[in-house]
Short mmCIF file of C-alpha atoms in Angstrom, two decimals:
data_model
loop_
_atom_site.label_atom_id
_atom_site.label_comp_id
_atom_site.label_asym_id
_atom_site.label_seq_id
_atom_site.Cartn_x
_atom_site.Cartn_y
_atom_site.Cartn_z
CA PRO A 1 23.29 -20.05 -5.08
CA ALA A 2 23.70 -17.12 -7.41
CA SER A 3 22.09 -19.00 -10.22
CA GLN A 4 18.95 -19.64 -8.20
CA LEU A 5 18.73 -15.98 -7.14
CA ILE A 6 19.05 -14.78 -10.71
CA ALA A 7 16.40 -17.37 -11.81
CA LYS A 8 14.05 -16.08 -9.21
CA ILE A 9 14.58 -12.45 -10.30
CA PHE A 10 14.01 -13.34 -13.95
CA LEU A 11 10.87 -15.20 -13.19
CA LYS A 12 9.44 -12.21 -11.42
CA PHE A 13 10.50 -10.01 -14.26
CA ASN A 14 9.21 -12.51 -16.86
CA LYS A 15 5.79 -12.56 -15.13
CA SER A 16 5.40 -8.78 -15.76
CA TYR A 17 7.06 -8.49 -19.10
CA ASN A 18 6.25 -11.70 -20.91
CA PHE A 19 9.82 -12.60 -22.01
CA SER A 20 10.61 -16.07 -23.19
CA LEU A 21 12.02 -18.51 -20.62
CA LYS A 22 14.03 -20.15 -23.48
CA MET A 23 15.86 -16.79 -24.00
CA PHE A 24 16.61 -16.71 -20.24
CA ARG A 25 18.14 -20.24 -20.38
CA LYS A 26 20.36 -19.08 -23.22
CA LEU A 27 21.48 -16.12 -21.20
CA PHE A 28 22.12 -17.86 -17.85
CA ALA A 29 23.21 -21.38 -18.94
CA GLY A 30 25.31 -22.81 -16.14
CA GLY A 31 24.22 -20.08 -13.75
CA THR A 32 26.71 -17.53 -15.14
CA VAL A 33 25.85 -14.30 -16.98
CA VAL A 34 28.11 -14.26 -20.01
CA ALA A 35 28.79 -11.18 -22.10
CA ALA A 36 27.68 -12.82 -25.26
CA GLY A 37 24.41 -13.90 -23.66
CA VAL A 38 23.68 -10.36 -22.46
CA THR A 39 24.37 -9.02 -25.95
CA LEU A 40 22.00 -11.65 -27.42
CA TRP A 41 19.36 -10.78 -24.85
CA LYS A 42 19.65 -7.11 -25.59
CA SER A 43 19.30 -7.72 -29.32
CA ASN A 44 16.02 -9.54 -28.78
CA VAL A 45 14.53 -7.00 -26.34
CA VAL A 46 12.90 -4.99 -29.19
CA MET A 47 10.99 -7.99 -30.43
CA ALA A 48 9.89 -9.04 -26.99
CA GLU A 49 8.97 -5.50 -26.10
CA THR A 50 6.84 -5.20 -29.27
CA ARG A 51 4.89 -8.33 -28.38
CA ARG A 52 4.38 -7.09 -24.76
CA MET A 53 3.37 -3.64 -25.96
CA LYS A 54 0.56 -5.20 -28.01
CA GLN A 55 -0.63 -7.36 -25.19
CA GLU A 56 -0.17 -5.36 -21.96
CA ASN A 57 1.16 -1.88 -22.34
CA SER A 58 -2.11 -0.51 -23.61
CA VAL A 59 -3.64 -1.16 -20.17
CA LYS A 60 -2.67 2.02 -18.38
CA LEU A 61 -3.57 1.56 -14.70
CA THR A 62 -2.41 3.40 -11.59
CA SER A 63 -0.11 1.64 -9.22
CA ARG A 64 -3.01 1.22 -6.74
CA GLU A 65 -5.29 -0.24 -9.40
CA ARG A 66 -2.62 -2.70 -10.40
CA ARG A 67 -1.93 -3.62 -6.80
CA PHE A 68 -5.68 -4.16 -6.08
CA ILE A 69 -6.02 -6.39 -9.12
CA ASN A 70 -2.87 -8.39 -8.19
CA PHE A 71 -3.90 -9.06 -4.63
CA ALA A 72 -7.70 -9.39 -5.01
CA SER A 73 -8.47 -13.17 -4.61
CA VAL A 74 -12.31 -13.13 -4.91
CA GLU A 75 -14.48 -12.54 -8.00
CA ILE A 76 -18.24 -12.11 -7.48
CA ASP A 77 -20.17 -12.12 -10.75
CA GLY A 78 -17.36 -10.59 -12.68
CA GLN A 79 -16.33 -7.98 -10.04
CA LEU A 80 -13.05 -8.22 -8.13
CA TYR A 81 -12.83 -8.01 -4.34
CA MET A 82 -10.15 -8.37 -1.74
CA THR A 83 -10.47 -10.34 1.45
CA PRO A 84 -9.28 -8.86 4.70
CA GLN A 85 -6.20 -11.05 4.46
CA ASP A 86 -5.60 -9.74 0.85
CA PHE A 87 -5.70 -6.21 2.19
CA LEU A 88 -3.14 -6.84 4.88
CA ASP A 89 -0.91 -8.66 2.47
CA SER A 90 -1.17 -5.74 0.03
CA VAL A 91 0.26 -3.22 2.58
CA VAL A 92 3.00 -5.37 4.13
CA GLU A 93 4.09 -7.81 1.33
CA GLN A 94 5.81 -7.24 -2.01
CA GLU A 95 3.82 -9.98 -3.80
CA PRO A 96 0.37 -11.68 -3.24
CA ARG A 97 0.18 -15.20 -1.85
CA PRO A 98 0.55 -17.98 -4.45
CA ARG A 99 -2.82 -19.16 -5.84
CA LEU A 100 -4.01 -21.08 -8.86
CA LYS A 101 -6.93 -18.82 -9.48
CA ARG A 102 -9.39 -16.40 -7.85
CA LYS A 103 -12.19 -17.76 -5.75
CA SER A 104 -15.41 -17.31 -7.77
CA LEU A 105 -18.71 -16.62 -5.97
CA GLY A 106 -22.23 -15.98 -7.06
CA LEU A 107 -24.44 -13.24 -5.61
CA THR A 108 -26.26 -15.86 -3.48
CA GLU A 109 -22.99 -17.16 -1.93
CA THR A 110 -22.05 -14.04 0.00
CA GLY A 111 -24.35 -14.34 3.02
CA PHE A 112 -21.41 -15.56 5.09
CA VAL A 113 -20.23 -11.96 5.30
CA LYS A 114 -23.11 -11.01 7.53
CA ASP A 115 -22.63 -14.07 9.71
CA VAL A 116 -18.91 -13.69 10.54
CA THR A 117 -18.45 -9.91 10.55
CA PRO A 118 -18.51 -8.51 14.13
CA SER A 119 -20.32 -5.33 15.13
CA LEU A 120 -18.45 -2.13 15.51
CA LYS A 121 -18.59 -2.41 19.32
CA LYS A 122 -16.70 -5.70 19.08
CA GLY A 123 -14.05 -4.38 16.76
CA SER A 124 -10.39 -4.60 17.64
CA SER A 125 -6.90 -4.31 16.28
CA GLN A 126 -7.25 -8.01 15.38
CA LEU A 127 -10.33 -7.52 13.13
CA PHE A 128 -8.70 -8.23 9.78
CA ARG A 129 -6.47 -11.00 11.15
CA ASN A 130 -9.47 -12.71 12.76
CA LEU A 131 -11.59 -12.48 9.51
CA LEU A 132 -8.74 -13.52 7.13
CA ASP A 133 -10.49 -14.74 3.94
CA LYS A 134 -13.99 -14.48 5.46
CA GLY A 135 -14.88 -11.14 4.00
CA ILE A 136 -14.96 -8.93 0.89
CA ILE A 137 -13.54 -5.42 0.29
CA SER A 138 -14.32 -3.42 -2.84
CA TYR A 139 -11.77 -1.30 -4.66
CA THR A 140 -13.07 2.07 -3.42
CA GLU A 141 -13.05 0.63 0.10
CA TYR A 142 -9.49 -0.37 -0.52
CA LEU A 143 -8.59 3.15 -1.31
CA PHE A 144 -10.43 4.31 1.79
CA LEU A 145 -8.53 1.91 4.02
CA LEU A 146 -5.16 2.91 2.46
CA SER A 147 -5.96 6.53 3.21
CA ILE A 148 -6.66 5.65 6.87
CA LEU A 149 -3.12 4.27 7.19
CA THR A 150 -1.59 7.69 6.48
CA LYS A 151 -4.05 9.80 8.44
CA PRO A 152 -2.81 11.62 11.59
CA HIS A 153 -5.28 11.42 14.52
CA SER A 154 -5.91 15.10 14.13
CA ALA A 155 -7.51 14.31 10.67
CA PHE A 156 -9.89 11.62 11.93
CA ARG A 157 -12.59 14.17 12.75
CA ILE A 158 -12.21 15.81 9.35
CA ALA A 159 -12.58 12.46 7.62
CA PHE A 160 -15.68 11.74 9.64
CA ASN A 161 -17.21 15.14 8.85
CA MET A 162 -16.64 14.54 5.15
CA PHE A 163 -18.89 11.48 5.31
CA ASP A 164 -21.47 13.21 7.61
CA THR A 165 -23.04 15.14 4.73
CA ASP A 166 -26.05 16.40 6.68
CA GLY A 167 -24.03 17.38 9.79
CA ASN A 168 -26.10 15.44 12.30
CA GLN A 169 -22.89 13.88 13.89
CA ARG A 170 -23.68 10.40 12.64
CA VAL A 171 -23.13 8.64 9.28
CA ASP A 172 -25.70 6.32 7.77
CA LYS A 173 -25.11 3.74 5.15
CA HIS A 174 -26.15 5.98 2.33
CA GLU A 175 -23.72 8.66 3.39
CA PHE A 176 -20.96 6.14 3.69
CA LEU A 177 -21.34 5.11 0.09
CA VAL A 178 -20.27 8.69 -0.88
CA ILE A 179 -16.73 7.41 -0.47
CA ARG A 180 -17.15 5.86 -3.93
CA GLU A 181 -17.33 9.41 -5.33
CA LEU A 182 -14.68 10.75 -3.06
CA PHE A 183 -12.12 8.11 -3.85
CA GLY A 184 -12.95 7.32 -7.46
CA GLY A 185 -14.09 10.71 -8.82
CA SER A 186 -10.95 11.57 -10.70
CA LEU A 187 -11.24 8.46 -12.83
CA LYS A 188 -13.94 9.80 -15.10
CA ASN A 189 -11.54 12.42 -16.41
CA ARG A 190 -8.80 10.03 -17.45
CA GLU A 191 -8.17 9.22 -21.10
CA LEU A 192 -8.45 5.40 -21.44
CA ASP A 193 -8.05 3.07 -24.32
CA ALA A 194 -10.17 0.00 -25.07
CA GLU A 195 -7.95 -2.52 -23.20
CA THR A 196 -7.78 -0.34 -20.11
CA LYS A 197 -11.49 0.16 -20.17
CA LYS A 198 -12.01 -3.57 -20.36
CA THR A 199 -9.85 -4.05 -17.28
CA MET A 200 -11.40 -1.20 -15.37
CA GLU A 201 -14.92 -2.66 -15.92
CA ARG A 202 -14.05 -5.41 -13.47
CA ILE A 203 -13.70 -3.04 -10.63
CA PHE A 204 -15.81 0.04 -11.52
CA SER A 205 -19.47 0.86 -11.94
CA TYR A 206 -21.91 1.22 -14.75
CA ALA A 207 -22.30 4.80 -13.76
CA TRP A 208 -18.59 5.28 -14.52
CA LYS A 209 -18.84 3.32 -17.75
CA GLU A 210 -21.81 5.49 -18.93
CA LYS A 211 -19.82 8.65 -18.29
CA ARG A 212 -17.03 7.16 -20.40
CA GLY A 213 -19.54 6.26 -23.14
CA ILE A 214 -19.24 2.53 -22.66
CA GLY A 215 -22.41 1.74 -20.75
CA GLY A 216 -24.03 -1.69 -20.70
CA ASP A 217 -27.30 -3.31 -19.92
CA LYS A 218 -27.73 -3.10 -16.14
CA ASP A 219 -30.93 -5.21 -16.07
CA GLN A 220 -29.04 -8.34 -17.20
CA THR A 221 -26.45 -8.19 -14.48
CA GLY A 222 -28.46 -8.14 -11.29
CA MET A 223 -26.59 -4.97 -10.19
CA ILE A 224 -27.65 -1.77 -8.56
CA ASP A 225 -26.25 1.44 -9.86
CA HIS A 226 -25.33 3.94 -7.29
CA ASP A 227 -25.68 7.45 -8.66
CA GLU A 228 -23.19 9.11 -6.29
CA GLY A 229 -20.39 6.65 -6.80
CA LEU A 230 -18.11 5.02 -9.28
CA GLN A 231 -17.89 1.55 -7.67
CA ARG A 232 -20.41 -0.99 -8.99
CA ARG A 233 -22.62 -2.14 -6.13
CA HIS A 234 -23.86 -5.69 -6.03
CA LYS A 235 -26.96 -6.81 -4.11
CA VAL A 236 -24.51 -7.85 -1.35
CA ASP A 237 -22.99 -5.96 1.47
CA THR A 238 -19.22 -5.77 1.95
CA THR A 239 -17.46 -6.49 5.22
CA LEU A 240 -17.07 -2.71 6.03
CA GLN A 241 -20.70 -2.02 5.39
CA VAL A 242 -21.79 -4.85 7.72
CA HIS A 243 -19.21 -3.92 10.34
CA PHE A 244 -20.26 -0.20 10.34
CA PHE A 245 -24.07 -0.48 9.82
CA GLY A 246 -25.04 -3.95 10.93
CA PRO A 247 -26.42 -6.90 8.94
CA LYS A 248 -29.59 -4.91 8.01
CA GLY A 249 -27.75 -1.75 7.20
CA ASN A 250 -29.94 0.27 9.54
CA LYS A 251 -27.42 1.33 12.18
CA ASP A 252 -25.58 4.67 12.35
CA LEU A 253 -21.88 5.24 12.60
CA HIS A 254 -20.82 7.71 15.26
CA TYR A 255 -17.48 9.52 15.50
CA GLU A 256 -16.28 7.46 18.51
CA GLY A 257 -16.77 4.25 16.71
CA PHE A 258 -15.21 5.67 13.52
CA TYR A 259 -12.16 6.91 15.43
CA LYS A 260 -11.66 3.60 17.12
CA PHE A 261 -11.87 1.71 13.80
CA MET A 262 -9.22 3.94 12.13
CA ASP A 263 -6.94 3.70 15.18
CA ASP A 264 -7.41 -0.05 15.31
CA LEU A 265 -6.53 -0.49 11.63
CA GLN A 266 -3.39 1.58 11.90
CA THR A 267 -2.34 -0.44 14.94
CA GLU A 268 -3.08 -3.73 13.28
CA VAL A 269 -0.88 -3.05 10.30
CA LEU A 270 1.94 -1.74 12.47
CA GLU A 271 1.68 -4.88 14.73
CA LEU A 272 2.02 -7.06 11.56
CA GLU A 273 5.18 -5.26 10.61
CA PHE A 274 6.63 -5.23 14.11
CA ASN A 275 5.89 -8.86 14.70
CA GLU A 276 7.52 -9.83 11.42
CA PHE A 277 10.86 -8.76 12.92
CA SER A 278 10.32 -9.20 16.63
CA LYS A 279 9.86 -13.00 16.31
CA GLY A 280 7.77 -13.04 19.45
CA LYS A 281 10.04 -10.71 21.48
CA PRO A 282 8.90 -7.46 23.06
CA VAL A 283 11.42 -5.49 21.03
CA ILE A 284 12.98 -5.27 17.58
CA SER A 285 16.61 -4.40 17.04
CA GLU A 286 17.67 -1.00 15.73
CA ILE A 287 18.79 -2.47 12.50
CA ASP A 288 15.35 -4.13 12.00
CA PHE A 289 13.81 -0.69 12.76
CA ALA A 290 15.92 0.83 9.98
CA LYS A 291 14.95 -2.02 7.57
CA ILE A 292 11.17 -1.39 8.21
CA LEU A 293 11.61 2.27 7.49
CA LEU A 294 13.49 1.67 4.29
CA ARG A 295 11.64 -1.34 2.98
CA TYR A 296 9.28 0.73 0.67
CA THR A 297 11.87 3.30 -0.48
CA TYR A 298 13.41 3.63 -3.93
CA LEU A 299 17.06 3.48 -2.90
CA ASP A 300 19.84 1.81 -4.78
CA ILE A 301 21.46 -1.26 -3.09
CA ASP A 302 24.59 0.65 -2.16
CA ASP A 303 22.70 3.58 -0.62
CA HIS A 304 20.41 1.19 1.21
CA ASP A 305 23.37 -0.56 2.76
CA LYS A 306 24.99 2.73 3.75
CA PHE A 307 21.96 3.56 5.88
CA LEU A 308 22.11 0.13 7.64
CA ASP A 309 25.83 0.40 8.12
CA ARG A 310 25.44 3.66 9.92
CA VAL A 311 23.12 2.02 12.51
CA LEU A 312 25.60 -0.73 13.13
CA ASP A 313 28.41 1.68 13.62
CA ARG A 314 26.72 4.39 15.70
CA VAL A 315 23.92 2.88 17.82
CA GLU A 316 24.26 0.72 20.91
CA GLU A 317 21.75 -2.07 20.70
CA LYS A 318 19.06 -1.63 23.31
CA GLY A 319 15.95 -2.67 21.30
CA ILE A 320 12.94 -0.68 20.28
CA THR A 321 9.51 -1.40 21.82
CA PHE A 322 6.27 -1.48 19.88
CA LYS A 323 5.15 1.71 21.62
CA GLU A 324 8.25 3.56 20.39
CA PHE A 325 7.80 2.12 16.94
CA ARG A 326 4.10 3.07 16.87
CA ASN A 327 4.70 6.59 18.09
CA PHE A 328 7.34 7.16 15.41
CA CYS A 329 4.98 5.79 12.65
CA GLN A 330 2.22 8.09 14.02
CA PHE A 331 4.70 10.99 13.69
CA LEU A 332 5.22 10.05 10.03
CA ASN A 333 1.51 10.42 9.47
CA ASN A 334 2.15 14.07 10.48
CA LEU A 335 4.98 14.46 8.00
CA GLU A 336 3.39 17.30 6.07
CA ASP A 337 2.99 19.33 9.26
CA PHE A 338 6.57 18.54 10.20
CA SER A 339 7.79 19.59 6.79
CA ILE A 340 5.96 22.98 7.04
CA ALA A 341 7.27 23.47 10.62
CA MET A 342 10.88 22.81 9.42
CA ARG A 343 10.59 25.11 6.40
CA MET A 344 9.37 27.94 8.69
CA TYR A 345 12.01 27.22 11.34
CA THR A 346 15.05 26.71 9.01
CA LEU A 347 14.67 29.49 6.53
CA ALA A 348 18.20 28.81 5.33
CA ASP A 349 17.42 25.08 4.84
CA ARG A 350 20.09 24.19 7.38
CA ALA A 351 20.35 20.80 9.08
CA ILE A 352 18.73 20.37 12.49
CA SER A 353 19.89 18.99 15.82
CA LYS A 354 18.26 16.15 17.88
CA ASP A 355 16.69 18.69 20.29
CA GLU A 356 15.23 20.69 17.40
CA PHE A 357 13.86 17.49 15.78
CA SER A 358 12.28 16.36 19.07
CA ARG A 359 10.70 19.75 19.64
CA ALA A 360 9.17 19.85 16.14
CA VAL A 361 7.81 16.31 16.61
CA LYS A 362 6.23 17.33 19.87
CA ILE A 363 4.61 20.36 18.22
CA CYS A 364 3.23 18.39 15.34
CA THR A 365 1.97 15.28 17.24
CA GLY A 366 1.57 16.25 20.85
CA PHE A 367 3.77 13.40 22.11
CA THR A 368 7.49 13.04 22.77
CA LEU A 369 9.70 10.48 21.08
CA THR A 370 12.17 8.72 23.36
CA PRO A 371 15.76 9.82 23.24
CA HIS A 372 16.85 6.39 21.99
CA ILE A 373 14.44 6.45 19.00
CA VAL A 374 15.66 9.98 18.07
CA LYS A 375 19.24 8.87 18.35
CA THR A 376 18.51 5.84 16.13
CA VAL A 377 16.78 8.05 13.51
CA PHE A 378 19.74 10.37 13.43
CA ALA A 379 22.10 7.36 13.17
CA ILE A 380 20.19 6.34 10.05
CA PHE A 381 19.93 9.68 8.29
CA ASP A 382 22.89 11.78 9.57
CA ASP A 383 25.04 11.52 6.49
CA ASP A 384 28.36 12.77 7.81
CA GLY A 385 28.04 11.94 11.56
CA ASP A 386 28.09 15.56 12.65
CA GLY A 387 24.97 15.07 14.88
CA LEU A 388 22.66 17.07 12.46
CA LEU A 389 19.91 15.88 10.28
CA SER A 390 19.25 16.91 6.68
CA TYR A 391 15.48 17.07 7.07
CA LYS A 392 14.88 17.41 3.28
CA GLU A 393 16.41 14.01 2.58
CA PHE A 394 14.64 12.48 5.64
CA ILE A 395 11.24 13.69 4.45
CA ALA A 396 11.77 12.51 0.94
CA ILE A 397 12.67 8.98 2.05
CA MET A 398 9.91 8.80 4.62
CA LYS A 399 7.34 9.82 2.01
CA ASP A 400 8.24 6.69 0.15
CA ARG A 401 7.60 4.77 3.36
CA LEU A 402 4.09 6.27 3.63
CA HIS A 403 3.23 5.38 0.10
CA ARG A 404 3.95 1.67 0.93
CA GLY A 405 4.95 0.75 -2.67
CA CYS A 406 1.96 2.58 -4.28
CA LYS A 407 3.90 5.63 -5.27
CA THR A 408 3.52 6.42 -8.94
CA THR A 409 6.91 6.33 -10.68
CA GLN A 410 7.95 6.28 -14.32
CA GLN A 411 8.31 2.66 -15.30
CA SER A 412 11.50 1.51 -16.97
CA GLU A 413 11.40 -0.91 -19.79
CA GLY A 414 13.66 -3.42 -21.45
CA TRP A 415 17.16 -3.84 -20.16
CA ASP A 416 16.77 -0.93 -17.72
CA ALA A 417 13.77 -2.57 -16.25
CA PHE A 418 15.58 -5.87 -15.71
CA LYS A 419 18.51 -4.11 -13.98
CA GLN A 420 16.08 -2.31 -11.69
CA CYS A 421 14.32 -5.59 -10.93
CA LEU A 422 17.63 -7.08 -10.11
CA LYS A 423 18.50 -4.28 -7.72
CA ASN A 424 15.17 -4.45 -5.93
CA GLU A 425 15.41 -8.24 -5.54
CA LEU A 426 18.90 -8.12 -4.10
CA ARG A 427 17.88 -5.44 -1.68
CA GLN A 428 14.86 -7.63 -0.54
CA GLN A 429 17.23 -10.53 -0.01
CA ARG A 430 19.15 -8.44 2.46
CA LEU A 431 16.01 -7.71 4.40
#
């Protein structure tokens, strides 16, 4: 019923913005939004916003920091960690799984990580799904894993060479910890208030805090400070460290193993998305393919529906295999190269044909998309049905897809925020 949907939307909104449920009941009594109620709600927004500003708005975190904190279900001696299941949820789900509270562990209760984490040779595209909640992932490792999801295969070697600081074609554990500097280095230059600093202390290091002038007593915490990084390092190894370097941390990571891990992770996430819609079948429908591509975009409901309607009107249903889906998603990881190629090729910014699109994809990725997948893409993004694609609009929307909900956007507040929340929820209902 409409009243239940509205209630669900408001509860999500209320969770973020701390509005009174009593006010909501006044607004939606009987399940109907009445004009007087809306006016009353608007008149009280200022008071509610003032309370929220005092409590929450001072905590200025990036979208990825917020997402990590929301999904992290483990706390070890005051520091937050994700489990492998948390990470998968964070990249394919809108909200974390319901839980009463985080699982709290002491430093001596993390030995299970070494016992259950397979070696790199036994890794697969089922790694995270096999581990589920039997593992821990730090914030900087979360950033590292997110970056893998958007890396084209041609960039795997570059990523490996960045970690291989001495150029000996292998990465040891010490070199790997440099990711903490690479993925967290910009934080030390951010202007942060007291509340934000307090929140950040739960995921970042004493080295970072000292650079911000808020250092603490390291000896009382049982922590080890890592000079090259910004992530606080416990006397416990994370799942990635054990997977890459063994239980004793004395093994080296070679490019072949690194490449396979990155490829497996990309495949695992894509399999999760594909299986969500395939329901055990070997193919997904063309409309499901469109929904997957559009699920992380910032489109209005009407615009979103227009894209889906085009697929229904223009494409004969044959089904899309996982290989086709995976190849297209790998092409999206080459979107920057594709964008450059298009700008050089279409100096007048004109629309492109299916053949031109296919040729550009082949040049950027080295593989060919099937005619059916190209036809489906054109059906989605060809605005006027003339058989040509406005590549600028296509690239803009697909960049939203790549960010997977972590794109930094200007947050609306008050009534505008509630309307945006309503739009987003209605769009999710249609998925």
